[in-house]
Amino acid sequence: MKPKMDVQQGTLALMVLKTLDVLGSLHGYGIARRIEQISGGLLAVNQGTLYPVLLRLEQEGAIASEWSQSENNRRARFYRLTRAGHKLLEAETRDWEQTAAIIARFFEVKAGDLV
Amino acid sequence: MRALNRLFTRLLNFTARRRGDERLREEIASHIASQTEENILAGMTPGEGRRHARLKFGAVEAVREDYHAEGGLPFVENLLRDVRYALRVLRKSPAFTVVALLTLMLGIGANVVVFGVVNEVLLHPLSVRDPQNLYQMRHKQWTIGRLLTNSYPAFEDFRQRNTSFSGMAGVYGYSVARLSWGNAVMHVHGDAATGNYFDLLGVQPQVGRFFHAVDEHGPNSAPYVVLSDALWRKAFQADRGVVGTTVDLNKHPFTVLGVAPAKFHGAERFVWPDYWIPMANSELSLQSRRSINVTVIGRLKPGVTPPWATDNLNAISAQLGREYPETDDGQPLRLIHPGLWGDEGDVIRGFLYSVTVLALLVLAAACANLATLFAARAADRSRELALRVALGSSRLRLVRQLLTEAVLVSLMGGAAGLGSAKVLLGLLNRSQPFVGQLTVSVDARVYLAGLALTLGSALLFGMVPAWQMGQSSPLQMMKSGPVDSMHLRRFALRDLLLGAQIAICTLLVTASLVAVRGMVRALHVPLGIQPHGAMLADLDLNQEGQADDVAVEKKKAAIEAARSIPGVTAAGTVNRTPFTGGHGIPIFRAGTTEFKLNNSVLAAYRYSMSPGYLEAAGTRLLGGRDVSWHDTAKTPYVAIVNQTFARKMWGETPWGETPAIGQRFIVSGNLTEVVGVAENGKYHDLEEPPQPAVYLPLSQSEQSDTVLVVRSRRSPGQMAAALARALSGIAPNVPIAVHNWADDDDLEGELFPARAATAALGVMGLLAAMLAVTGIFGMAAYSVSRRKKELGIRVALGARKTQVMSAAVGRPIVLLGVGSVVGLLSGVFATRLLGQIVYQANPRDPVVVGGAVLTMALLGIAASAIPAVRALAVDPSKLMREE
């Protein structure tokens, strides 16, 4: 079994935003499951930690929520991306890609290349 | 913008107390239900599925905490919760709370009072323009009682010849007058100043105008008076119309020019003049170089340093000494900042700073006391605290909670301290126990100091239990009952605190005993006079402008009138009583021809008196005769000298008598024969070494002021009335003020430093003693209550009473001993500190040491008596049944 990775600060929020972007309106459990699926079970996240993140995103206006019926007829709170959330996701994605690209370039550089 | 939005939402949540609790609980329930369902579908049993779902979700409490942290203002919420909790805890143990509050109130209150006085006296600048550049010229004191002021001509010489001052003004601060306007009469005192005075100080009038240099054109050219704010309000009901009207000062008309601002009291802090008049119109002689009454203040030119200016002034002084050898001694000068009675500034500063240090020590002792109390409480609550740690509360939260409790207590105690300090300062202001005037205001700086002291002490005593908390492990705390938790380490800290407290307390008790000794010494210094049983009456006979011999006849008549009052044993007049100022005058040996100051052998206090004065004043005549009315300007000049005078002039015979009687010397240019020797006394202050003094018959010397001294066997009240009646017949138009010599302001003033020291140190010592009692009591009572069970077992096993006693209160008693020794030793090392407060402080004085030891022992016994009794009363059978 591979060791699980800790989640970096802020990346969980980005995962939540992307999930909602892809899947539309979704409840907390669904989001947790989705993140688990996508990460292939490699993330060491207690599912519960999701809820404070959801609350913060909601307070920031990136997502909105309401009570509704889930697919198996259970009452659950559904979250969806707002317009501000879309914008935030775009900006965060751009930032993330930029950072990733820079880091990737650092890994590509070999000792000889700098001479 | 987002952050702002969020803060706003949080604030809203916080104020609306909207709890996301319900919503979160539902979401969690739904989440776990979904997960369980899925687990069951995957083949787990329902129980297993549920357990796995919970595991996967994580610690619900932690999530909830985080959720809350996101939702509201966690810091403020926690703070509020801590405060509420602390209040509840404090309410639960009212005795502890009251003791803690009282301790803090006393400690902080004492400090605020002291700081208020320091603030008023030392930290507030004089209310003049640029007080830092204002200097006062002082002569170097070459003999006690030599006036450190200048004559007016000398002032003019300094003003014209110096090159370092941008301006110089002269002040005569002893102007007294009878102010009369309309039908009203009032005795007032004020300053006579040169015309440039107000401009030099840079003060603006609140009403009317001030006088200026251009208003003066020689003697009596400027009959103007400026009123102080206080006089204006008291005598003229703050009537603006008074400006321009004419009032009489000593029957001379003066025009009221204006009113000084309320905060302006001249260049001295403690002497508040009622009025200012131009020097040209005062009683001061502007010609005589012998009348040395002008205080010189000035401002340096830009770029001139005080040492440079001093050199400049010294050169001029030396010049004047050569030009006027009979009157100017050419002594070097110093520059000081005016405001604190000239050189008394150093004394006052030393006194106040030392008292501040002692007050801070009291607060330190109070903090040590509270730290012990809080630490003991924290130890008692260790189980509760351990439980909370085990339940997942972070250690930081607990520390913060303990600190919140400490800060809360100290804030309440500090507020009480500030409040009581304010009341006390108000009382002080109203009763004016100070010499001179001083109104201590409680301003922002005092409040700030109070707050700083409060928070500082909270940190000091709050850190101890918090630190202890951080040290201990919950497991151990849970495991061990209260008895066991007496770690050696923890007790060592508490011991240290109590020891420090006792040491500080001993130091303060020593200090107050030293002060009391100083006070007793000051009260028993042989003054050379007997103020008790004597009345003083100021006779203003010269005002009438009578010829000298007429004035002598008037005085004679007054003395006769006084003597004829039944019960009067002696009466006489003198130009001024001791301790009312005056200065040494040069004495020359017989045969001296050049009366330069450098040729003089002594500077003696000179008293001009009538026959009978010495008896009335209670000054013993050791040999020879009193002066008599037959000693007149036509008979040979005679004098009575004191022992010091005789010894310094003519030495001593082996059996201690001086061969003074019949000897001659020259005073004021007259060859004078000694006819009597009087006992030594104090003439200027209580601390002075023996000073020479000479008494001349009033008929052979000028006597400007007249004080009638009457000794009687009757009560002061009866005597005052009888005397006033008798004198009104002699001089119907002369104002007469009669008062008891023992209540004399000047005499009181001399005792003031000793009184102030005794009061200040006495209060501190008392506070410290109270703290020591509560400290020892607290510690002993605490250890007895905690070890009750152990003591019970010991008693049951047959321990003797002494053993139980030593087990119960042994530790505090040992600490008392060690702390007292440390305190006594530090008292010896703090001699210099105490020396600032008490003249000739001697903490090694056996009476002081013995007193301190006795006090501490009594305190110790008093404080540990109750716990010891309680320890002895332990009933083992009852105790065993209890648990």
Coordinates of C-alpha atoms in Angstrom, one line a residue, chain A residues 27-29 32-33 36 45-49 51-56 58-60 65 67 72 74-77 79 88 92, chain B residues 2 5-6 9-10 13 23-24 26-28 30-31 33-35 37-38 53 55-59 63 66-67 70-72:
Chain A
H27 CA -24.1 17.2 -1.6
G28 CA -21.2 16.9 0.8
Y29 CA -21.0 13.2 0.7
A32 CA -16.2 13.6 -0.7
R33 CA -16.7 10.5 -2.7
E36 CA -11.8 10.0 -3.1
V45 CA -8.3 13.2 4.3
N46 CA -11.0 12.7 6.9
Q47 CA -14.2 13.3 5.1
G48 CA -15.3 15.6 7.9
T49 CA -12.6 18.2 7.1
Y51 CA -17.4 20.8 5.8
P52 CA -15.4 23.7 7.2
V53 CA -14.0 24.2 3.7
L54 CA -17.5 24.2 2.2
L55 CA -18.6 26.7 4.8
R56 CA -15.7 29.0 4.1
E58 CA -19.9 29.6 0.9
Q59 CA -19.1 32.6 3.1
E60 CA -16.7 33.8 0.4
S65 CA -26.2 25.7 -0.9
W67 CA -31.5 21.6 1.3
N72 CA -31.8 7.8 -2.4
R74 CA -32.4 11.4 1.9
R75 CA -32.5 15.0 2.9
A76 CA -29.1 16.6 2.1
R77 CA -27.6 20.0 1.6
Y79 CA -23.8 22.8 -3.1
L88 CA -12.5 32.0 -8.7
E92 CA -7.2 29.4 -9.2
Chain B
R2 CA -13.5 38.7 -0.3
N5 CA -17.1 40.1 3.0
R6 CA -16.1 37.1 5.1
T9 CA -20.4 37.6 7.6
R10 CA -18.5 36.3 10.6
N13 CA -22.9 35.4 12.7
R23 CA -27.1 22.5 10.0
L24 CA -23.8 20.8 10.6
E26 CA -27.8 17.3 10.0
E27 CA -25.2 17.3 7.3
I28 CA -23.0 15.0 9.3
S30 CA -26.8 12.5 6.3
H31 CA -23.2 12.0 5.3
A33 CA -25.9 7.6 6.7
S34 CA -25.0 7.7 3.0
Q35 CA -21.6 6.2 3.7
E37 CA -25.5 2.5 3.3
E38 CA -22.7 2.2 0.8
A53 CA -18.3 5.4 8.1
L55 CA -13.8 6.4 11.1
K56 CA -13.7 7.7 7.6
F57 CA -15.4 10.9 8.6
G58 CA -12.9 11.6 11.4
A59 CA -13.3 13.3 14.8
V63 CA -14.6 19.1 12.6
D66 CA -13.0 24.0 12.7
Y67 CA -16.5 24.6 11.5
E70 CA -14.8 29.3 10.1
G71 CA -18.2 30.5 11.0
G72 CA -17.8 33.1 13.7

